[in-house]
Coordinates of C-alpha atoms in Angstrom, one line a residue:
M1 CA 144.8 61.6 95.8
F2 CA 146.0 64.7 93.9
C3 CA 148.5 66.7 95.8
L4 CA 149.0 69.9 93.8
K5 CA 150.9 72.9 94.9
M6 CA 150.6 76.3 93.5
T7 CA 153.8 77.9 92.1
K8 CA 155.0 81.0 93.9
H9 CA 154.4 83.5 91.1
V10 CA 150.7 82.8 90.9
K11 CA 149.7 85.0 93.8
I12 CA 151.9 87.8 92.4
W13 CA 150.7 87.5 88.8
A14 CA 147.1 87.0 89.6
S15 CA 146.9 90.1 91.7
I16 CA 149.0 92.4 89.4
Y17 CA 148.3 91.3 85.9
L18 CA 144.8 90.1 85.7
F19 CA 142.4 92.4 87.6
V20 CA 142.3 95.1 85.1
T21 CA 139.4 95.4 82.6
R22 CA 136.7 93.1 81.3
P23 CA 138.4 92.6 77.9
D24 CA 141.1 90.8 79.9
I25 CA 138.7 87.8 80.4
I26 CA 140.8 84.8 79.2
S27 CA 139.4 83.0 76.2
T28 CA 142.1 80.4 75.5
V29 CA 145.1 78.8 77.2
E30 CA 147.8 76.7 75.5
F31 CA 151.2 75.2 76.5
N32 CA 153.8 74.8 73.7
H33 CA 155.2 71.4 72.9
T34 CA 157.9 71.5 75.5
G35 CA 155.8 73.2 78.2
E36 CA 158.4 75.9 78.6
L37 CA 156.1 78.5 77.2
L38 CA 152.4 79.2 78.0
A39 CA 150.2 81.4 75.9
T40 CA 146.9 83.0 76.8
G41 CA 144.5 84.9 74.7
D42 CA 141.7 87.2 75.9
K43 CA 138.6 88.9 74.7
G44 CA 140.5 92.1 74.0
G45 CA 142.5 90.4 71.2
R46 CA 145.7 90.3 73.3
V47 CA 148.1 87.4 73.6
V48 CA 150.3 87.0 76.7
I49 CA 153.2 84.5 76.6
F50 CA 154.7 83.2 79.9
Q51 CA 158.1 81.6 80.1
R52 CA 159.0 79.0 82.7
E53 CA 161.9 80.0 84.9
P54 CA 165.0 77.7 85.0
E55 CA 165.8 75.8 88.2
S56 CA 167.7 77.8 90.7
K57 CA 170.2 76.2 93.1
T58 CA 169.6 78.8 95.7
E59 CA 165.7 78.6 95.4
P60 CA 164.7 75.0 94.8
F61 CA 161.0 75.9 94.6
S62 CA 161.5 78.4 91.8
Q63 CA 161.5 75.9 89.0
G64 CA 158.1 75.8 87.4
E65 CA 157.3 79.5 88.0
Y66 CA 156.0 81.2 84.8
N67 CA 156.7 84.9 84.3
V68 CA 155.5 87.2 81.6
Y69 CA 157.7 86.7 78.5
S70 CA 155.9 88.8 75.9
T71 CA 152.6 90.6 75.4
F72 CA 151.2 91.7 72.0
Q73 CA 148.0 92.7 70.3
S74 CA 147.0 89.8 68.0
H75 CA 143.7 91.0 66.6
E76 CA 141.8 94.3 66.5
P77 CA 138.0 94.8 66.1
E78 CA 136.8 94.9 62.5
F79 CA 133.6 95.6 60.6
D80 CA 132.3 93.6 57.7
Y81 CA 130.6 96.3 55.6
L82 CA 129.1 93.8 53.1
K83 CA 127.2 92.0 55.9
S84 CA 127.0 95.0 58.4
L85 CA 128.6 92.7 60.9
E86 CA 131.0 93.5 63.7
I87 CA 134.0 91.1 64.0
E88 CA 135.2 91.2 67.6
E89 CA 138.9 90.9 68.5
K90 CA 138.4 88.0 71.0
I91 CA 141.0 85.2 70.6
N92 CA 139.2 82.0 70.1
K93 CA 142.2 79.6 69.9
I94 CA 146.0 79.6 70.1
R95 CA 148.1 76.7 68.7
W96 CA 151.8 76.4 68.9
L97 CA 153.9 75.0 66.1
P98 CA 156.7 72.6 67.0
Q99 CA 160.0 74.5 67.4
Q100 CA 162.3 74.1 64.4
N101 CA 164.9 76.7 65.3
A102 CA 165.6 79.4 67.9
A103 CA 162.3 81.2 67.2
H104 CA 158.9 80.1 68.3
F105 CA 155.8 80.2 66.1
L106 CA 152.1 80.2 67.0
L107 CA 148.7 80.5 65.3
S108 CA 146.0 82.7 66.8
T109 CA 142.5 83.2 65.5
N110 CA 139.4 85.3 66.2
D111 CA 136.1 84.6 64.5
K112 CA 137.3 85.2 61.0
T113 CA 141.1 85.7 60.6
I114 CA 144.0 83.4 61.5
K115 CA 147.4 84.8 62.0
L116 CA 150.9 83.2 62.2
W117 CA 153.2 84.9 64.7
K118 CA 157.0 84.6 65.1
V119 CA 158.4 85.0 68.6
S120 CA 162.2 85.5 68.7
E121 CA 164.9 86.9 71.0
R122 CA 167.5 89.5 70.2
D123 CA 170.4 90.3 72.5
K124 CA 172.8 92.0 70.1
R125 CA 172.5 95.1 67.9
P126 CA 174.6 96.1 64.9
E127 CA 176.7 99.2 65.1
G128 CA 179.1 101.0 62.8
Y129 CA 177.0 101.5 59.7
N130 CA 178.7 103.4 56.8
L131 CA 175.5 105.2 55.5
K132 CA 173.7 105.7 58.8
D133 CA 174.5 107.6 61.9
E134 CA 174.1 106.4 65.5
E135 CA 170.4 107.5 65.5
G136 CA 169.6 105.7 62.3
R137 CA 169.5 108.7 60.0
I138 CA 170.9 108.5 56.5
K139 CA 174.3 110.2 56.2
D140 CA 175.3 112.6 53.4
I141 CA 177.4 110.4 51.1
S142 CA 179.8 113.2 50.5
T143 CA 180.8 113.1 54.1
V144 CA 181.7 109.4 54.1
T145 CA 185.5 109.3 53.7
S146 CA 186.3 105.7 54.8
L147 CA 184.6 102.4 55.1
Q148 CA 184.2 100.4 58.3
V149 CA 182.9 96.9 59.0
P150 CA 179.7 96.9 61.1
V151 CA 179.9 94.9 64.4
L152 CA 177.4 93.3 66.7
K153 CA 177.3 94.7 70.2
P154 CA 175.6 93.1 73.3
M155 CA 172.3 94.6 74.4
D156 CA 169.6 93.9 76.9
L157 CA 167.5 90.9 75.8
M158 CA 164.6 91.9 73.7
V159 CA 161.6 89.6 72.7
E160 CA 160.3 90.5 69.3
V161 CA 156.9 89.3 68.1
S162 CA 156.1 89.8 64.4
P163 CA 153.2 88.7 62.1
R164 CA 154.5 86.3 59.4
R165 CA 151.2 85.2 57.7
V166 CA 147.6 86.3 57.7
F167 CA 145.0 83.8 56.6
A168 CA 141.8 85.6 56.0
N169 CA 138.5 85.5 53.9
A170 CA 138.0 81.8 54.1
H171 CA 135.2 81.5 56.7
T172 CA 131.7 82.6 56.4
Y173 CA 130.9 81.5 60.0
H174 CA 132.7 81.9 63.2
V175 CA 136.0 79.9 63.6
N176 CA 135.8 77.6 66.6
S177 CA 138.9 75.5 66.1
I178 CA 142.4 75.4 64.6
S179 CA 144.7 72.4 64.7
V180 CA 148.3 72.0 63.4
N181 CA 148.9 68.8 61.5
S182 CA 151.6 66.3 62.4
D183 CA 153.4 67.0 59.0
Y184 CA 154.1 70.5 60.4
E185 CA 153.3 72.0 57.0
T186 CA 149.5 72.2 57.1
Y187 CA 146.8 73.1 59.6
M188 CA 143.0 73.1 59.6
S189 CA 140.5 75.7 60.7
A190 CA 136.8 74.9 61.5
D191 CA 133.7 77.0 61.7
D192 CA 130.1 76.0 62.3
L193 CA 129.6 74.4 58.9
R194 CA 133.0 74.0 57.2
I195 CA 136.5 72.8 57.8
N196 CA 139.4 74.2 55.7
L197 CA 142.9 72.9 55.2
W198 CA 145.7 75.4 54.9
H199 CA 149.4 75.3 54.0
L200 CA 151.4 77.4 56.4
D201 CA 153.2 79.1 53.6
I202 CA 150.1 79.9 51.4
T203 CA 147.7 82.6 52.6
D204 CA 145.5 83.2 49.5
R205 CA 143.8 79.9 49.3
S206 CA 142.7 76.9 51.3
F207 CA 141.0 73.6 50.6
N208 CA 137.6 72.8 51.9
I209 CA 137.7 69.3 53.4
V210 CA 134.3 69.2 55.2
D211 CA 131.1 71.0 54.3
I212 CA 127.9 70.2 56.1
K213 CA 125.9 73.2 54.9
P214 CA 122.6 72.1 53.5
A215 CA 121.2 73.5 50.2
N216 CA 118.4 75.0 52.3
M217 CA 119.4 76.4 55.7
E218 CA 116.0 75.4 57.1
D219 CA 117.2 71.8 56.8
L220 CA 120.2 72.5 59.1
T221 CA 120.1 70.1 62.0
E222 CA 123.6 70.3 63.5
V223 CA 126.8 72.3 63.5
I224 CA 130.5 71.6 63.9
T225 CA 131.7 72.4 67.4
A226 CA 135.4 71.4 67.4
A227 CA 138.0 69.7 65.2
E228 CA 141.5 68.3 65.7
F229 CA 144.2 66.4 63.8
H230 CA 145.5 63.1 64.9
P231 CA 148.8 63.6 66.7
H232 CA 150.7 61.0 64.6
H233 CA 148.8 60.3 61.3
C234 CA 148.6 63.4 59.1
N235 CA 145.7 62.0 57.1
L236 CA 143.3 61.6 60.0
F237 CA 141.3 64.2 61.8
V238 CA 138.1 64.2 64.0
Y239 CA 135.3 66.7 64.4
S240 CA 132.5 66.9 66.8
S241 CA 128.9 68.1 66.4
S242 CA 126.1 69.7 68.3
K243 CA 124.3 66.4 68.2
G244 CA 126.9 64.8 70.4
T245 CA 128.5 62.7 67.6
L246 CA 132.2 62.4 66.6
R247 CA 133.3 61.8 63.0
L248 CA 136.7 60.4 62.2
C249 CA 137.8 61.3 58.6
D250 CA 140.6 60.1 56.4
M251 CA 141.9 62.5 53.8
R252 CA 143.2 59.7 51.7
E253 CA 139.7 58.5 50.9
A254 CA 138.5 61.7 49.1
A255 CA 139.3 65.3 48.7
L256 CA 136.0 66.3 50.4
C257 CA 135.6 64.3 53.6
D258 CA 131.8 64.6 53.8
K259 CA 131.7 60.8 54.2
H260 CA 133.3 59.9 57.5
S261 CA 135.5 56.8 58.1
K262 CA 134.0 56.2 61.6
L263 CA 131.1 57.6 63.5
F264 CA 131.2 57.6 67.3
E265 CA 127.8 58.0 68.8
E266 CA 126.3 56.9 72.1
P267 CA 122.7 55.5 71.8
E268 CA 120.2 57.8 73.6
D269 CA 118.2 56.3 76.5
P270 CA 114.6 57.1 75.6
S271 CA 113.6 57.1 79.3
A272 CA 116.1 59.8 80.1
R273 CA 115.1 62.1 77.2
S274 CA 114.0 65.6 78.1
F275 CA 113.6 69.1 76.6
F276 CA 117.3 69.7 77.3
S277 CA 118.7 66.4 76.0
E278 CA 119.9 67.8 72.7
I279 CA 121.5 70.9 74.3
I280 CA 123.4 69.1 77.0
S281 CA 124.6 66.3 74.6
S282 CA 126.4 68.9 72.3
V283 CA 130.1 68.2 72.4
S284 CA 132.0 71.4 73.3
D285 CA 135.6 70.0 73.0
V286 CA 137.4 67.0 71.6
K287 CA 141.0 66.1 72.2
F288 CA 143.1 63.1 70.9
S289 CA 145.2 61.4 73.6
H290 CA 149.0 61.8 73.2
S291 CA 149.2 58.2 72.1
G292 CA 146.5 58.8 69.4
R293 CA 144.5 55.8 70.6
Y294 CA 141.7 57.6 72.4
L295 CA 139.5 60.6 72.1
L296 CA 138.4 62.8 75.1
T297 CA 135.2 64.7 74.7
R298 CA 133.3 67.1 76.9
D299 CA 129.6 67.8 76.8
Y300 CA 127.7 69.9 79.3
L301 CA 127.4 67.3 82.1
T302 CA 130.0 64.6 81.3
A303 CA 133.5 63.9 80.0
K304 CA 133.9 60.8 77.9
V305 CA 136.8 58.7 76.7
W306 CA 136.4 56.9 73.3
D307 CA 138.5 54.2 71.9
L308 CA 139.2 54.7 68.2
N309 CA 138.4 51.0 67.7
M310 CA 135.0 51.1 69.3
E311 CA 132.4 53.3 67.8
S312 CA 129.2 52.0 69.5
K313 CA 129.7 53.6 73.0
P314 CA 132.3 55.5 75.0
L315 CA 135.0 53.5 76.8
E316 CA 134.6 55.6 79.9
T317 CA 132.1 58.2 81.1
Y318 CA 132.8 60.6 83.9
Q319 CA 130.1 62.7 85.6
V320 CA 131.5 66.2 85.9
H321 CA 128.6 67.9 87.8
D322 CA 125.6 65.6 87.7
Y323 CA 124.1 67.5 90.6
L324 CA 123.1 70.2 88.0
R325 CA 120.5 68.0 86.4
S326 CA 117.8 69.4 88.7
K327 CA 118.9 72.9 87.7
L328 CA 118.8 72.7 83.9
C329 CA 115.7 74.9 83.7
S330 CA 117.3 77.8 85.5
L331 CA 120.6 77.2 83.6
Y332 CA 118.7 77.4 80.4
E333 CA 117.1 80.7 81.4
N334 CA 120.4 82.3 82.3
D335 CA 122.1 80.8 79.2
C336 CA 124.7 78.9 81.3
I337 CA 123.5 75.7 79.6
F338 CA 125.3 76.9 76.5
D339 CA 128.7 77.3 78.1
K340 CA 131.5 75.5 76.3
F341 CA 133.8 73.7 78.7
E342 CA 137.2 72.4 77.4
C343 CA 139.0 69.3 78.5
A344 CA 142.7 68.1 78.7
W345 CA 144.8 65.0 79.1
N346 CA 147.9 64.7 81.3
G347 CA 151.2 63.7 79.7
S348 CA 150.7 60.0 80.1
D349 CA 147.0 59.9 79.2
S350 CA 146.1 58.5 82.6
V351 CA 144.3 61.5 84.1
I352 CA 141.8 63.9 82.5
M353 CA 140.8 67.4 83.6
T354 CA 137.9 69.7 82.8
G355 CA 136.3 72.7 84.4
A356 CA 133.0 73.4 86.2
Y357 CA 131.2 76.3 88.0
N358 CA 132.1 78.1 91.2
N359 CA 135.7 78.1 89.9
F360 CA 135.9 74.4 90.5
F361 CA 137.7 72.0 88.2
R362 CA 137.6 68.2 88.1
M363 CA 140.2 65.5 87.7
F364 CA 139.6 61.9 86.9
D365 CA 142.2 59.1 87.3
R366 CA 141.5 56.6 84.6
N367 CA 143.5 53.8 86.3
T368 CA 142.1 54.0 89.9
K369 CA 138.7 55.5 88.9
R370 CA 139.1 58.1 91.6
D371 CA 138.2 61.7 91.1
V372 CA 138.6 65.0 92.8
T373 CA 137.1 68.5 92.8
L374 CA 139.5 71.4 93.3
E375 CA 139.0 75.1 93.5
A376 CA 141.0 77.9 91.8
S377 CA 140.6 80.9 94.1
R378 CA 142.6 83.8 95.4
E379 CA 142.1 82.4 98.9
S380 CA 144.2 79.4 98.0
S381 CA 146.9 81.5 96.2
K382 CA 149.5 81.4 98.9
P383 CA 152.9 80.2 97.8
R384 CA 153.2 76.4 97.9
A385 CA 149.7 76.0 99.3
V386 CA 148.1 72.5 99.0
L387 CA 144.7 72.5 97.3
K388 CA 142.0 70.9 99.4
P389 CA 139.4 68.7 97.7
R390 CA 135.9 70.3 97.6
R391 CA 132.6 68.5 97.5
V392 CA 129.2 69.7 96.2
C393 CA 126.1 68.5 98.0
A394 CA 123.1 67.8 95.7
A395 CA 119.8 69.4 96.6
G396 CA 118.1 67.4 99.4
G397 CA 121.3 65.3 100.1
K398 CA 123.1 65.0 103.4
R399 CA 125.5 67.8 103.9
R400 CA 128.9 67.3 105.6
K401 CA 131.1 69.9 107.1
D402 CA 132.8 72.0 104.4
D403 CA 130.4 70.7 101.7
I404 CA 128.9 73.3 99.3
S405 CA 125.2 73.2 98.5
V406 CA 124.4 73.2 94.8
D407 CA 122.0 76.1 95.5
S408 CA 125.0 78.3 96.6
L409 CA 127.1 77.7 93.5
D410 CA 128.2 80.9 91.7
F411 CA 127.5 80.3 88.0
T412 CA 129.2 83.5 87.0
K413 CA 132.5 81.9 88.1
K414 CA 133.3 79.2 85.6
I415 CA 136.4 77.5 84.4
L416 CA 136.0 77.0 80.7
H417 CA 139.6 76.9 79.6
T418 CA 142.3 74.5 80.9
A419 CA 145.7 73.2 79.8
W420 CA 148.1 70.5 81.0
H421 CA 151.9 70.6 80.6
P422 CA 152.8 68.0 78.0
N423 CA 155.3 66.2 80.2
E424 CA 154.9 67.3 83.9
N425 CA 152.1 67.8 86.4
I426 CA 151.7 71.5 85.8
I427 CA 148.2 72.8 84.9
A428 CA 147.0 76.1 83.8
I429 CA 143.5 77.2 84.8
A430 CA 141.7 80.2 83.4
A431 CA 139.0 81.4 85.8
T432 CA 137.3 84.4 84.1
N433 CA 140.1 87.0 84.1
N434 CA 142.4 85.1 86.4
L435 CA 145.1 82.6 85.4
Y436 CA 146.2 80.1 88.0
I437 CA 149.1 77.7 87.5
F438 CA 149.3 74.7 89.8
Q439 CA 152.1 72.3 90.1
D440 CA 152.6 68.9 91.9
K441 CA 155.8 69.4 93.8
L442 CA 155.7 66.1 95.6
N443 CA 155.0 63.5 92.9
S444 CA 156.5 63.2 89.5
E445 CA 153.4 61.3 88.4
M446 CA 149.7 61.6 89.3
H447 CA 148.5 58.9 91.5

């Protein structure tokens, strides 16, 4: 069903760049709006940007390869002396701004501080200063006997990354989401209990648009897990909660959107309730479809598609790894049950993707209702290798050849972060401290 081929560089890059140190564990992956750039953030506070290579007439398979474009340190570890709290440098989210000129801009955030970065190229340097020598030192004015016009001389291409804005001191709790608005002037940041609205040009203040903190913290029953703006309507945004609910809010109704416009919640089946029900129902990620008509959510065991016009139940429910239901007790003991998996749409909103354990990731075709399990591994990292579907055999079930028993799954190998190219069938998979990029070379559209 899904014939995906790995681009040639993946084998090279995965073996050279990513087996270094534990801080290099990837914590976020994001394509820009054209798909020509791909940014990753890691636990060490570093951002690595990859650029897609242009198509080569001599090497027809080279198009789609992503090579390192720029690397920079986005955040450093800090210490909050008032609260005696360490603030780690881990990059929680990266979001690109739509390109307005030759430069690129992106937002990156750790638990507390959001930064706006400018990424630009320079291939010329000025020469012939009147008051500076060739090494940049200031000349003695008395030695300047004539004036000359500075000129620009060609130089090797240099990628410059510079911080343009720092948005700090607005979140008491850990930031879990940032989302750029469709007006391209504002963005929002969400932590466990509040969502703030920022203007990209103003760093010293933000507007609180959601606040679910109770007067008494003992009355706290849920927290915000993710938030995102509507792709086309700048007044609409959605946020998810640890109770498995989604709230669609309209900023035209009130300055503080504590009262939602729509509440998306699936009724719980009393017969299926267990000790783990509340934990596994927590929504770890929410994404608007490109059309803006649907919402994609991910909880621990399932991925769901919601129609904005139907609040009572999800339009589609996909079982990601239902074979883990019998393992919830051991997953609770090793804390894996609290893993936060992300999800992604393809460019046409017809296929969804999300991660699982054992370096598996799942794809679901919404039209044909077919699904596939694929594996991101170094064994399959040969150039232009075709990924073979994998199958997990539930405990006690009949096992075919090449099936993997649920008891032999490696829960330390998990794919939490995924991204899909906005227009093409190119996907980026973060498997712990490895980044895999797969591309469908045969088909222009998933089928």
